[in-house]
Coordinates of C-alpha atoms in Angstrom, one line a residue:
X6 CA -29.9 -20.6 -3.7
X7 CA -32.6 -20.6 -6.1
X8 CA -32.1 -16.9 -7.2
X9 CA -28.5 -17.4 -7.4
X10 CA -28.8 -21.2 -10.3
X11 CA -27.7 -19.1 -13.6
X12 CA -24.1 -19.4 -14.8
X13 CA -22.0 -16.8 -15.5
X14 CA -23.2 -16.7 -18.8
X15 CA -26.7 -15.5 -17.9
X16 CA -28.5 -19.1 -19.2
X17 CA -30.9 -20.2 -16.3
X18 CA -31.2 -23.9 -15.2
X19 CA -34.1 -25.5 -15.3
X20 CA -36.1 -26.1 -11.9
X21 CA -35.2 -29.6 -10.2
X22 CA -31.7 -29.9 -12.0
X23 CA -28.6 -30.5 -9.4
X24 CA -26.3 -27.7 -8.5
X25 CA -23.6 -28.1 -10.9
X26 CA -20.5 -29.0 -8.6
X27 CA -22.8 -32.1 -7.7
X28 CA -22.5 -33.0 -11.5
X29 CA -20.3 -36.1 -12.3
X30 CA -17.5 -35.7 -15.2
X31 CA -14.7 -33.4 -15.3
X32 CA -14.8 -29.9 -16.8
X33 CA -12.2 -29.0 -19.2
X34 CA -9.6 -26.7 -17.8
X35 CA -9.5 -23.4 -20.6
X36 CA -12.8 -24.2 -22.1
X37 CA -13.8 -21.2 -23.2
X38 CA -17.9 -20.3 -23.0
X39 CA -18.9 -16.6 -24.4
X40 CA -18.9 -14.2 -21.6
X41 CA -23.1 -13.8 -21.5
X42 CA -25.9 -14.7 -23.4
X43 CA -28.7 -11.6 -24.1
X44 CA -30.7 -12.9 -20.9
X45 CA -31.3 -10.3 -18.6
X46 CA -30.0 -11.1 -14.9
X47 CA -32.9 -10.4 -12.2
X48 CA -32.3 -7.8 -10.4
X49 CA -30.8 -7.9 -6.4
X50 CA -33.1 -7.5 -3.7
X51 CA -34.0 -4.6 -1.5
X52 CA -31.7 -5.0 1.1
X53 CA -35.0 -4.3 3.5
X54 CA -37.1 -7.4 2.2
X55 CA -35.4 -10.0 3.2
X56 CA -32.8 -10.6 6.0
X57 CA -31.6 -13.6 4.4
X58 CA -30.9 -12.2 1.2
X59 CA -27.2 -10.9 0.2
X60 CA -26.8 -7.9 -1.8
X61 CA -23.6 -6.8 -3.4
X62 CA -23.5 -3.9 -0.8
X63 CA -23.8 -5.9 2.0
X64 CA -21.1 -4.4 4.8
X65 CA -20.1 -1.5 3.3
X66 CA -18.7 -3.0 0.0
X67 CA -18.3 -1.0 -2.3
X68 CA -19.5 1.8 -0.3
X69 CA -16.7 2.1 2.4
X70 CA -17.0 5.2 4.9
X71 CA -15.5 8.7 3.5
X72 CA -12.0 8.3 5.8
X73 CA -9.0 8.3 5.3
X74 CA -7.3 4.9 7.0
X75 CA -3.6 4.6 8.1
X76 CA -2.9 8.3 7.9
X77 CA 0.5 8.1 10.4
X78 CA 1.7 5.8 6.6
X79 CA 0.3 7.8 4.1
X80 CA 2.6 11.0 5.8
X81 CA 5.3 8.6 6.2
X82 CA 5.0 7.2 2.2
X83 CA 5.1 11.0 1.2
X84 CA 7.6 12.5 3.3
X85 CA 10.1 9.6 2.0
X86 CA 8.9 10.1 -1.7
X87 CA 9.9 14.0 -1.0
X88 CA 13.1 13.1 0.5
X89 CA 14.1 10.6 -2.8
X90 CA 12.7 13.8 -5.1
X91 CA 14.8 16.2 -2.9
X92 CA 17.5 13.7 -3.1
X93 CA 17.3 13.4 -7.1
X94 CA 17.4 17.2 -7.9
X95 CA 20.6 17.5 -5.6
X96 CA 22.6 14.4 -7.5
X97 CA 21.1 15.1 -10.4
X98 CA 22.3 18.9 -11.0
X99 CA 25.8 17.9 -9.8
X100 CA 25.5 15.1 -12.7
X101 CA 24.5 17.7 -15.4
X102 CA 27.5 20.2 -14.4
X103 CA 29.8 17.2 -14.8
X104 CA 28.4 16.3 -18.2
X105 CA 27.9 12.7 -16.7
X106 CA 31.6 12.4 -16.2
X107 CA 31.7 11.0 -19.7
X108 CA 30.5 7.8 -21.7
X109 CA 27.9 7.2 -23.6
X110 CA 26.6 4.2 -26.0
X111 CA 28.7 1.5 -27.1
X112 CA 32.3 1.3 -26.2
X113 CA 32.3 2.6 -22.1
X114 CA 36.1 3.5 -22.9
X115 CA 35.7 6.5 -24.6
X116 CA 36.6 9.6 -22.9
X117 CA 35.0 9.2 -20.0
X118 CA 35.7 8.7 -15.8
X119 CA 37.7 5.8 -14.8
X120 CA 36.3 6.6 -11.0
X121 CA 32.7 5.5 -11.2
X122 CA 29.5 4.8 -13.1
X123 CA 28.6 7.6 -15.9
X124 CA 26.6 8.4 -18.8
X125 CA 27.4 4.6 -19.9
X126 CA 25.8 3.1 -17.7
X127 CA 22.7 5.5 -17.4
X128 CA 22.2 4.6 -21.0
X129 CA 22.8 1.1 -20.2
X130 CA 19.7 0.9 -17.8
X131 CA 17.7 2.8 -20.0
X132 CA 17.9 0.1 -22.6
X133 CA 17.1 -2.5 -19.4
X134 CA 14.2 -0.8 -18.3
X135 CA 13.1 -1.1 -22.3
X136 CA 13.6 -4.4 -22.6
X137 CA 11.7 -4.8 -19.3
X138 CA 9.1 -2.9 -20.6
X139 CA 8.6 -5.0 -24.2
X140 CA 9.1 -8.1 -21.9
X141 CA 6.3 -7.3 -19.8
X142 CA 3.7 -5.9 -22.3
X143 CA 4.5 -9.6 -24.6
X144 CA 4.2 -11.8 -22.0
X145 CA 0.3 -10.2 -20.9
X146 CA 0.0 -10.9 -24.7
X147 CA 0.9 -14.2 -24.1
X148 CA -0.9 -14.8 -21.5
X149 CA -4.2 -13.7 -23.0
X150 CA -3.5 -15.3 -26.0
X151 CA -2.3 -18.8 -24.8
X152 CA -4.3 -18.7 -21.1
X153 CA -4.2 -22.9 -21.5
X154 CA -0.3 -23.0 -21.9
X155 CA 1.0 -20.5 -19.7
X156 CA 1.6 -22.4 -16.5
X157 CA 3.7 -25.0 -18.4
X158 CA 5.8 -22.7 -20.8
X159 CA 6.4 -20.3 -17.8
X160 CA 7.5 -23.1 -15.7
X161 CA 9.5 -25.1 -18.0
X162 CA 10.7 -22.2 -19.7
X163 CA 12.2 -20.8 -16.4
X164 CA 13.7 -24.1 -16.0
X165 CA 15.3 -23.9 -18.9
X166 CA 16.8 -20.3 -18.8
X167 CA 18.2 -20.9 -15.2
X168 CA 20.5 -23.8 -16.2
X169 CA 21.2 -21.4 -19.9
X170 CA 22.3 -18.5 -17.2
X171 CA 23.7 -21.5 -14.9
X172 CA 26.1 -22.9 -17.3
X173 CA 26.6 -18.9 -18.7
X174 CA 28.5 -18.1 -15.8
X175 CA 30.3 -21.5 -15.1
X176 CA 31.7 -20.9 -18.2
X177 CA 32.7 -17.1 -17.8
X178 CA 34.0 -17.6 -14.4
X179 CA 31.4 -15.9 -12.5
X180 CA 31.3 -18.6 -9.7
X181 CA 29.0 -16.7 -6.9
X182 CA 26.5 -16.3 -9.8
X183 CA 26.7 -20.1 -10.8
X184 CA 26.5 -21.7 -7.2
X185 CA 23.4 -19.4 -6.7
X186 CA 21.4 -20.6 -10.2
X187 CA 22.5 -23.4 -9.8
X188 CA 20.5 -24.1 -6.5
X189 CA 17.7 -21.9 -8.1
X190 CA 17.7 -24.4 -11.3
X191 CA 17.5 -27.5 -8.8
X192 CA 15.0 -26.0 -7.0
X193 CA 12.6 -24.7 -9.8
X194 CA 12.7 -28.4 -11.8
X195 CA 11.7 -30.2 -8.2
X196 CA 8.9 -27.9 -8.2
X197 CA 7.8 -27.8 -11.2
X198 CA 7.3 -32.2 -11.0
X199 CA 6.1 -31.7 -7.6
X200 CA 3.6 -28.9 -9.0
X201 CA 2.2 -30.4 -12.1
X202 CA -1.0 -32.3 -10.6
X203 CA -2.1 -28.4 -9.6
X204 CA -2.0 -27.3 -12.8
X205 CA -5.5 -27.8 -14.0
X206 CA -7.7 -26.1 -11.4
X207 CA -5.8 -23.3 -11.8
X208 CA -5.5 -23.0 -15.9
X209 CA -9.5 -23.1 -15.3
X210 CA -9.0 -20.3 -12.6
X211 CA -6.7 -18.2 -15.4
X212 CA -8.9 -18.8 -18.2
X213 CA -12.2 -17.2 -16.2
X214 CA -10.0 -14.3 -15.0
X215 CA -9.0 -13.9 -19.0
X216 CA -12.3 -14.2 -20.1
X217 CA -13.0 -11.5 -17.5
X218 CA -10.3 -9.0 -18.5
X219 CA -11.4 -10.0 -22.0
X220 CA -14.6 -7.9 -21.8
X221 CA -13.2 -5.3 -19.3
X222 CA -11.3 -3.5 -21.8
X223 CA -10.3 -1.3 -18.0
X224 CA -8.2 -4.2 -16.8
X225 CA -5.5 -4.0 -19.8
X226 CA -6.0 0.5 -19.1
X227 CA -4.8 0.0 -16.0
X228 CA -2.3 -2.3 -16.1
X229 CA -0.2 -0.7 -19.1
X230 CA -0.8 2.8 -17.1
X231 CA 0.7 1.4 -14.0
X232 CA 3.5 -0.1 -16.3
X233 CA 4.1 3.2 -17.8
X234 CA 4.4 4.4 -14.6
X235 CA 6.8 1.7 -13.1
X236 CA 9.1 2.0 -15.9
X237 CA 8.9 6.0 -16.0
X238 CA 10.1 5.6 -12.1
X239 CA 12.6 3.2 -13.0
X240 CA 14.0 5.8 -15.2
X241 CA 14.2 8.3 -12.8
X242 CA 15.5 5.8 -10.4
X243 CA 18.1 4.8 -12.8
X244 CA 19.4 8.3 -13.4
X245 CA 19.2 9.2 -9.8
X246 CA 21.7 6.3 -8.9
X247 CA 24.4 7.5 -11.6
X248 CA 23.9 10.7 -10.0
X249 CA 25.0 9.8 -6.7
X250 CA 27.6 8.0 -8.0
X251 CA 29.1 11.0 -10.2
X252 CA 28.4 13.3 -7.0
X253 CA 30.0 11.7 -3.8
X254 CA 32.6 8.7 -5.2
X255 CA 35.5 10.2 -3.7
X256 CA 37.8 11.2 -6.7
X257 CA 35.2 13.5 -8.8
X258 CA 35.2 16.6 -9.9
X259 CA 32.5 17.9 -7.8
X260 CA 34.3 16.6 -4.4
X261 CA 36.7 19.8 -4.7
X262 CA 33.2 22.4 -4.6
X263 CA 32.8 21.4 -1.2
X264 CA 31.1 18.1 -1.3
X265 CA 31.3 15.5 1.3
X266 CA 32.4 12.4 -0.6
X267 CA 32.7 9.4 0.5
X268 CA 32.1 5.7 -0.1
X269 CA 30.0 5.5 3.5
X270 CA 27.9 8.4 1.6
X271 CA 27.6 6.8 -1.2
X272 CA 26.2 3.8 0.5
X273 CA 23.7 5.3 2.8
X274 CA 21.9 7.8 -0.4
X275 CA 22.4 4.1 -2.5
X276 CA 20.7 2.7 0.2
X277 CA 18.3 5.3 0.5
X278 CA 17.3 6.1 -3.1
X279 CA 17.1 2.3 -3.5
X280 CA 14.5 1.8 -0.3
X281 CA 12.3 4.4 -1.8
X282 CA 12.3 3.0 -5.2
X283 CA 11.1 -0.6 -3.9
X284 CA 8.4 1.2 -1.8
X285 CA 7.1 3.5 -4.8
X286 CA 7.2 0.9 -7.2
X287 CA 5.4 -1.4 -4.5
X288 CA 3.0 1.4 -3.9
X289 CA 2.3 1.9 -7.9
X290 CA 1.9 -2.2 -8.5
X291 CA -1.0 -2.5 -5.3
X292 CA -2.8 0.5 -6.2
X293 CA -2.9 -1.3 -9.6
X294 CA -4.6 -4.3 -7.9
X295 CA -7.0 -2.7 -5.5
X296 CA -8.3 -0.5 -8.7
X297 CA -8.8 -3.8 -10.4
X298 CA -10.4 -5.7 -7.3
X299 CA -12.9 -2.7 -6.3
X300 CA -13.1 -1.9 -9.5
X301 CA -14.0 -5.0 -12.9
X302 CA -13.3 -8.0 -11.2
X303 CA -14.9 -7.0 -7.7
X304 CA -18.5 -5.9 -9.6
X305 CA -18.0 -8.3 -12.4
X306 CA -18.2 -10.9 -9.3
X307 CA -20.7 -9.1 -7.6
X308 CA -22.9 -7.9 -9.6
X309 CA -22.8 -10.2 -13.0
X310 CA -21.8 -9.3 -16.4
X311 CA -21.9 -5.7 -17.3
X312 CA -24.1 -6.2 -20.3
X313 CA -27.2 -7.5 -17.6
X314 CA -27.0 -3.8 -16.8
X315 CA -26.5 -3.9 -12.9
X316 CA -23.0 -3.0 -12.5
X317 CA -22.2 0.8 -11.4
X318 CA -21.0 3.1 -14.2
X319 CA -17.0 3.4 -14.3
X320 CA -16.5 1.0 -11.5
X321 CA -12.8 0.8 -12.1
X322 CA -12.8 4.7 -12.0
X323 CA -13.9 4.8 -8.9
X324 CA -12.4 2.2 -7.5
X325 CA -8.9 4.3 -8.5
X326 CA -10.1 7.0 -6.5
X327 CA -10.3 4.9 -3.1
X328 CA -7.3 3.4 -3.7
X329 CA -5.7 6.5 -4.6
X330 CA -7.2 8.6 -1.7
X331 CA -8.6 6.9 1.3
X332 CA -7.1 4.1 1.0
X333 CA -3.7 5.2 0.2
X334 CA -1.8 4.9 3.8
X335 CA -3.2 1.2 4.0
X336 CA -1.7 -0.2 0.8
X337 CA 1.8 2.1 1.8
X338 CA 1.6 0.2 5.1
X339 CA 1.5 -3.5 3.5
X340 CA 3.7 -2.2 0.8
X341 CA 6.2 -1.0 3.9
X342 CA 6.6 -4.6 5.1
X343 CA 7.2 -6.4 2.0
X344 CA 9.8 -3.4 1.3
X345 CA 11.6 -3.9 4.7
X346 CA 12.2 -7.5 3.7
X347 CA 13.0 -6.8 0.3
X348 CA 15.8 -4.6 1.4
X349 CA 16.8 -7.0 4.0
X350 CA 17.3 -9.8 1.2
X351 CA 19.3 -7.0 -1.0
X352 CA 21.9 -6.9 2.2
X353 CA 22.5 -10.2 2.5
X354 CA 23.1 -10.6 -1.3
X355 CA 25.2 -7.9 -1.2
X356 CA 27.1 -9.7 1.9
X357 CA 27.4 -12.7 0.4
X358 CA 28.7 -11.4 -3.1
X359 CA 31.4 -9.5 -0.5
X360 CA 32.2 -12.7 1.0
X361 CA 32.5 -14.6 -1.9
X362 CA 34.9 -11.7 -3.0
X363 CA 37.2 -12.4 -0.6
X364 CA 37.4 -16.0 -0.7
X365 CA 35.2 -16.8 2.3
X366 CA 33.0 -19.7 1.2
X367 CA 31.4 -20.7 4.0
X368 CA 29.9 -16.8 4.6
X369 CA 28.9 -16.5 1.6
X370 CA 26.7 -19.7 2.0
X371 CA 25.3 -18.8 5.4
X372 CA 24.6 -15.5 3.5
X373 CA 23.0 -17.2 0.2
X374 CA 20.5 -19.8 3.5
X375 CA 19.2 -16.5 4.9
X376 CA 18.8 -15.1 1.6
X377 CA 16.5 -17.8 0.7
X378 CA 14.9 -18.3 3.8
X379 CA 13.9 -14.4 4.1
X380 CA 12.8 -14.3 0.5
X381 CA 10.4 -17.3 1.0
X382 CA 9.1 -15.3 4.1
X383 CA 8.5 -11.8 1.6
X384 CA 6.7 -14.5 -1.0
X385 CA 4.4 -15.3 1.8
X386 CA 4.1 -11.7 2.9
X387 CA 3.4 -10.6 -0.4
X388 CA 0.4 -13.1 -1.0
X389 CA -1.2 -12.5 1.8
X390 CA -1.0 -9.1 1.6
X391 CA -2.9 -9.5 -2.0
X392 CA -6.4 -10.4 -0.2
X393 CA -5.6 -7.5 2.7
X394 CA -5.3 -5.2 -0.7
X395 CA -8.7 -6.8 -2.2
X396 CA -10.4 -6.6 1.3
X397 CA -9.2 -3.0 1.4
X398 CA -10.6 -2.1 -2.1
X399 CA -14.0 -3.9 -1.5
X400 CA -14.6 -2.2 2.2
X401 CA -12.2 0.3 2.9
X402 CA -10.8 -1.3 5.1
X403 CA -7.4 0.0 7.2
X404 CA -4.7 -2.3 6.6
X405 CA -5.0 -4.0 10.0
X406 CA -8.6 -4.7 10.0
X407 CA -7.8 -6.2 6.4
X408 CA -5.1 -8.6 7.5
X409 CA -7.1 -9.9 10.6
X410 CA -9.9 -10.6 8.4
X411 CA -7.7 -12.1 5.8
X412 CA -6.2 -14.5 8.2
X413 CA -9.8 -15.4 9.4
X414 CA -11.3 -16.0 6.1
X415 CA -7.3 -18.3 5.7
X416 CA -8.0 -20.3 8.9
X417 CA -11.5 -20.7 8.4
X418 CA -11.0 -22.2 4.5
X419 CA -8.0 -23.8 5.7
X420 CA -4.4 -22.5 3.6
X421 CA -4.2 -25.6 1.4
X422 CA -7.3 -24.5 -0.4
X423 CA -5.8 -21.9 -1.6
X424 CA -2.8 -23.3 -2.8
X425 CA -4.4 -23.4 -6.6
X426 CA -3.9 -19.3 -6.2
X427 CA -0.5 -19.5 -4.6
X428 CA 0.1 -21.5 -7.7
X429 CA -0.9 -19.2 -10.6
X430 CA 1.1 -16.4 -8.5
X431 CA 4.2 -18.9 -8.6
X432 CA 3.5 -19.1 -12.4
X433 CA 3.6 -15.0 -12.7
X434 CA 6.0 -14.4 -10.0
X435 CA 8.6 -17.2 -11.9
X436 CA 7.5 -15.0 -15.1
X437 CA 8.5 -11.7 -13.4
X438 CA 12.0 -13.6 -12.3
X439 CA 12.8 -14.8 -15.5
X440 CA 12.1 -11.2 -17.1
X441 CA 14.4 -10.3 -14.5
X442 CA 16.6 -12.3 -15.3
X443 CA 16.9 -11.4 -19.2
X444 CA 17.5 -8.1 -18.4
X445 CA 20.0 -8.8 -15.7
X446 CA 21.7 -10.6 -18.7
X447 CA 21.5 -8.1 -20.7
X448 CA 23.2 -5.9 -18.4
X449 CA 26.5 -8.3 -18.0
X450 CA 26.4 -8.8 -21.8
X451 CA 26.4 -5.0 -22.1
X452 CA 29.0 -4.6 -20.1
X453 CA 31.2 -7.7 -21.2
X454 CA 31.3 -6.0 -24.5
X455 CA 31.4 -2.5 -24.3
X456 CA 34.3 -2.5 -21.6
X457 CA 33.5 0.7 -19.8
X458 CA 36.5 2.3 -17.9
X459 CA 35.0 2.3 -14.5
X460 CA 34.4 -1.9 -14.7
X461 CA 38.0 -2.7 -16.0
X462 CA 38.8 -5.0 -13.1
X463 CA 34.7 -6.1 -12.9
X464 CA 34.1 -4.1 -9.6
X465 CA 30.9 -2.8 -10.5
X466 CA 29.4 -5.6 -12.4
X467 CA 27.2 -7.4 -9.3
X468 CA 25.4 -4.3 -8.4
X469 CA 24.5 -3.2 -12.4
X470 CA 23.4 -6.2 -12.7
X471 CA 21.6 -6.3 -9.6
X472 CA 19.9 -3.1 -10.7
X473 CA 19.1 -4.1 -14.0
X474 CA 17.4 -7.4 -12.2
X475 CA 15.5 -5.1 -9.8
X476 CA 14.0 -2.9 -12.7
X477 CA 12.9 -5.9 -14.6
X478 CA 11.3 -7.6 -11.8
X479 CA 9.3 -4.9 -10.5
X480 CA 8.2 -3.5 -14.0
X481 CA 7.1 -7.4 -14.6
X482 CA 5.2 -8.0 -11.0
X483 CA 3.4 -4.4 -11.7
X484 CA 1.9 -5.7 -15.3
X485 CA 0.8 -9.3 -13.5
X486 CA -0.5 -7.3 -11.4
X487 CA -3.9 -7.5 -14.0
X488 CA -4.3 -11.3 -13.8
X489 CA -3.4 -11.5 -10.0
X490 CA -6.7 -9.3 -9.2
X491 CA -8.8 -11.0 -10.8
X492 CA -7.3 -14.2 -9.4
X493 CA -7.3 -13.1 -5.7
X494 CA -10.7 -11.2 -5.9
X495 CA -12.5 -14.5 -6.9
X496 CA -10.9 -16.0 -4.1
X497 CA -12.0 -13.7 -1.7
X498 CA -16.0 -13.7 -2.8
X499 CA -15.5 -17.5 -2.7
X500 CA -14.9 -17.1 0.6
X501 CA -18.0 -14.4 1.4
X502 CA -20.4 -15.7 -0.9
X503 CA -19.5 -19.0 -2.7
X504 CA -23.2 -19.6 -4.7
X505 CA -22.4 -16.4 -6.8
X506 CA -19.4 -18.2 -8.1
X507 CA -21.6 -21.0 -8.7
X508 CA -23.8 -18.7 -11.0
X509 CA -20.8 -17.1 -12.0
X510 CA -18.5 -19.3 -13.8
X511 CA -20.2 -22.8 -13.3
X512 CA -17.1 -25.4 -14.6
X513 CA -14.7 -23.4 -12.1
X514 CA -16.9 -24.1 -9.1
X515 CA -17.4 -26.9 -9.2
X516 CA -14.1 -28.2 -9.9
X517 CA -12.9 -26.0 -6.6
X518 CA -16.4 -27.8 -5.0
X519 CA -15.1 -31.2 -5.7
X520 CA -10.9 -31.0 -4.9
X521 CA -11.7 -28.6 -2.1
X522 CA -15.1 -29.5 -0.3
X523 CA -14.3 -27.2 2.7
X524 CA -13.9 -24.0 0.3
X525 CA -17.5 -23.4 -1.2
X526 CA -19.1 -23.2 2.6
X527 CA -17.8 -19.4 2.9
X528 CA -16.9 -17.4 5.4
X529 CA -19.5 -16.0 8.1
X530 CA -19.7 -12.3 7.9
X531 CA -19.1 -10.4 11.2

C-alpha cells in the first residue's frame, strides 16, 4: 500500500501519516486541486518480482488477445446497416424524381402534397437535428464549466421545463401529451427531494472526471466526432423517413410506376429504418465510451498522470481501434438489447397515442404503465451495460464474459454503492430528455405555425414529434457519453484495485471510503 500513498497529484505522504479516507473532516465536493505537481511517479514493478504486486497489465488489460469476439453480431450489426443503406438509396431516388412532393421552409402550404410528409418536413428535422446538435455541444460546455452546479440546474431545470411543456399542451388541447408530463413532472420533482442528500459524493465524482477530461484534450476529440457522427446519421435518417413516406403512402405519384403502396408498407420500412437508426446510433454512442474507457480515463487510472511519463503513447487511439475492430460484435450485442427495448417502448407509445385517439382512456393508461415500466427496465439495461462496455475496452472481453463479470463485481460491492454513479447518469440522462424535449417542442411549434398541408387535421403531429424527440435524445446521450466514461471507468478500477484511487484522487476516496465502507475492499481477480 506503501507504493501506492501519493495522490493523484503526484505529492507523496510522508511515512507514518494515516491513509487519507481514515482522515476526520469532510472534503469539499468540486474542490479543484491542479491535475499533477512535477514529481515523477515511480515506476510499476516487473510483473516477475513480485507476486503480490499489481501492474496496470495485470489480466490482459490493456493487452486483450488479437480476436475478434461476438462475430455471429458483428455480421448481424452489418448486414442490417446494409439493408437501412439499401433501403435509403431505393426511397431516396423515388424522393428525388418526385421533387420531394413539394414544400419547403416556412409556410408547409405552399404547392406541395396534401398526401404525406415532404420537403417541409425534411427541412423541419434538419433544423431539429441542429438544435440538437448546439444543445448538446452547450451543455458539455456547461458541464465543464459549472462541474459544481450541474446536478442541481439539470435537475431543477428539468423540473421546470416538464410542468412549462405540461401546462403547453393543457392549454393547446393536446391532452395525451399533458396526462403523460404531467406524471413525468410529478415524478421528476419527488426525485429530485428524494435525490438531494446524493448529490455531493457524486459532484466530487464529476469534478475528478472533469479535471480528467480537462488535461486529455482526446476526451472532448472524441466526443464531438462521435456527435458529428450521430447527428450526420440523424440526417440521413431523417431524409430516409420522408422518403418512404413520399414512396409507398398510397396516393403518390410513384404508386402508378409499379410500386407496392401501402400503409402496412409504410409501417414495416418505418419500423425498419427506425430499428436500425436506434441500433447505429447505439452502436456510434458505446464505441464512444469504450474508446474513452480503454483509452484516457482507463490509463489515466491506471497508470497516473500523463505528464509522470508512464502512460502508452496515443492510448485513446488505440483504444478506438479495439473498440472499432475486435470488439465491435460485443458492443452491437449490448447495443441489440437496449435497442429491442427501445423499440418495444416506441410501440406502446405509439398504442397508446392510438388509443387515446379513439377515445379509449383506460388503454391508453395500461399502454402509458407498461411504457414506464419497460423504460425503467432499458435505464437499468443501459447502466449496466456501461461497465460490460468498460470491461470490454480494458480486456477484450466478449459481451458475455463482460456482463457475468459486471454482475460479480455488482454483487460483490453490493448495487447501493453504486447508486452515486446511477446518479450522475440520472443527472445526464434527465439532460439528454430535456434536450429532447426542446427539440420535440420545436418540432410542434414548427408545425403549429407553418401549417403544412399534410397536418391540416393534426394526423401527423405525434410521430414528427416523436422523431424530432428521438434525434435529440440520442445526439444528447452520444455527447454525455464523455463524462459517463470517465464516471463508470473509475468505478470499475474501484472495484479491481481500490488503493490506486486512493493515490489517485485522494478527497474522492475517501469520501466513497467513509459513505460506502464495503466499496474500497475490491473485487478478487479470477
Amino acid at each position: 500500500m506503501a507504493a501506492w500513498n501519493k495522490d493523484q497529484w503526484g505529492v507523496q505522504h510522508r511515512q507514518g501519516n494515516p491513509p487519507f479516507y481514515a482522515l476526520g473532516g469532510e472534503p469539499t465536493p468540486g474542490h479543484s486541486q491542479p491535475y499533477v505537481q512535477p514529481v515523477v511517479q515511480p515506476q510499476y514493478p516487473d510483473p516477475q518480482s513480485s507476486a503480490n504486486q499489481k501492474t496496470p497489465f495485470e489480466n490482459g488489460r490493456f493487452q486483450p488477445k488479437k480476436r475478434v469476439n461476438d462475430i455471429f453480431f458483428l455480421i448481424l450489426f452489418i448486414l442490417q446497416f446494409a439493408g437501412f443503406v439499401a433501403l435509403s438509396i431505393i426511397a431516396l431516388s423515388g424522393y428525388v424524381s418526385n421533387n420531394g412532393l413539394g414544400g419547403g421552409v416556412g409556410n408547409g402550404s405552399q404547392v406541395s402534397s396534401e398526401v404525406t410528409l415532404n420537403r417541409h418536413t425534411a427541412y423541419l428535422l434538419l433544423f431539429v437535428t441542429a438544435v440538437a446538435l448546439v444543445l448538446s455541444m452547450a451543455y458539455l460546455i456547461l458541464a465543464r464549466i459549472f462541474t459544481r452546479a450541474l446536478m442541481h440546474m439539470t435537475l431543477v431545470l428539468s423540473i421546470i421545463l416538464n410542468i412549462a411543456i405540461c401546462i403547453y399542451y393543457w392549454t393547446t388541447g393536446y391532452y395525451s401529451g399533458a396526462i403523460i408530463f404531467t406524471i413525468i413532472a410529478l415524478f421528476s420533482i419527488i426525485a429530485y427531494l428524494g435525490l438531494r442528500s446524493r448529490i455531493p459524493l457524486a459532484s466530487l465524482l464529476l469534478q475528478v472526471v472533469m479535471d480528467v477530461s480537462k488535461h486529455h484534450k482526446s476526451v472532448y476529440v472524441v466526443a464531438f466526432i462521435a456527435l458529428i457522427s450521430q447527428a450526420a446519421l440523424s440526417v440521413w435518417f431523417s431524409y430516409t423517413l420522408i422518403a418512404i413516406y413520399t414512396k409507398w403512402t398510397p396516393g403518390n405519384p410513384s404508386c402508378g410506376n409499379g410500386t407496392s403502396c401501402s400503409g402496412s408498407t409504410v409501417a414495416g420500412l418505418i419500423f425498419y429504418a427506425v430499428f436500425s437508426y436506434l441500433w447505429t446510433s447505439q452502436v456510434i454512442g458505446n464505441v464512444a465510451l469504450a474508446t474513452l474507457a480503454g483509452g484516457a480515463y482507463g490509463s489515466w487510472y491506471y497508470f497516473g498522470p500523463r505528464e509522470q511519463g508512464q502512460m502508452p503513447k496515443h492510448p485513446t487511439l488505440s483504444a478506438f481501434g479495439r473498440a472499432s475492430t475486435l470488439s465491435l460484435g460485443s458492443i452491437a450485442f449490448g447495443s441489440l438489447i437496449v435497442t429491442i427495448l427501445e423499440v418495444v417502448r416506441l410501440i406502446l407509445n405509439a398504442a397508446k397515442d392510438n388509443a387515446n385517439a379513439q377515445g379509449s382512456f383506460v388503454e391508453a393508461c395500461l399502454a402509458c404503465c407498461a411504457e414506464f415500466f419497460v423504460g425503467c427496465i432499458e435505464g437499468l439495461v443501459r447502466y449496466f451495460n456501461r461497465y460490460a462496455y468498460i470491461e470490454i475496452a480494458l480486456y477484450g472481453k466478449p459481451y458475455i464474459k463482460a456482463a457475468k463479470d459486471t454482475w460479480t463485481m455488482f454483487v460483490d460491492r453490493g448495487i447501493d454503492a453504486l447508486v452515486n454513479d446511477s446518479l450522475v447518469g440520472m443527472t445526464l440522462m434527465w439532460g439528454a430528455y430535456a434536450i429532447g424535449l426542446l427539440c420535440s417542442l420545436f418540432g410542434y411549434l414548427y408545425l403549429r405555425l407553418t401549417h403544412p398541408a399534410y397536418n391540416v387535421d393534426g394526423q401527423y403531429t405525434a410521430p414528427v414529434v416523436l422523431f424530432a424527440f428521438l434525434i435529440g435524445l440520442q445526439c444528447s446521450m452520444t455527447m454525455s457519453t464523455a463524462i459517463e466514461a470517465g464516471v463508470s471507468t473509475i468505478f470499475v478500477g474501484l472495484g479491481e484495485d481500490p488503493q490506486v484511487l486512493a493515490a489517485r484522487a485522494p478527497d474522492l476516496f475517501r469520501l466513497i471510503a467513509l459513505t460506502y465502507p464495503r466499496v474500497v475492499q475490491g473485487v478478487p481477480m479470477v
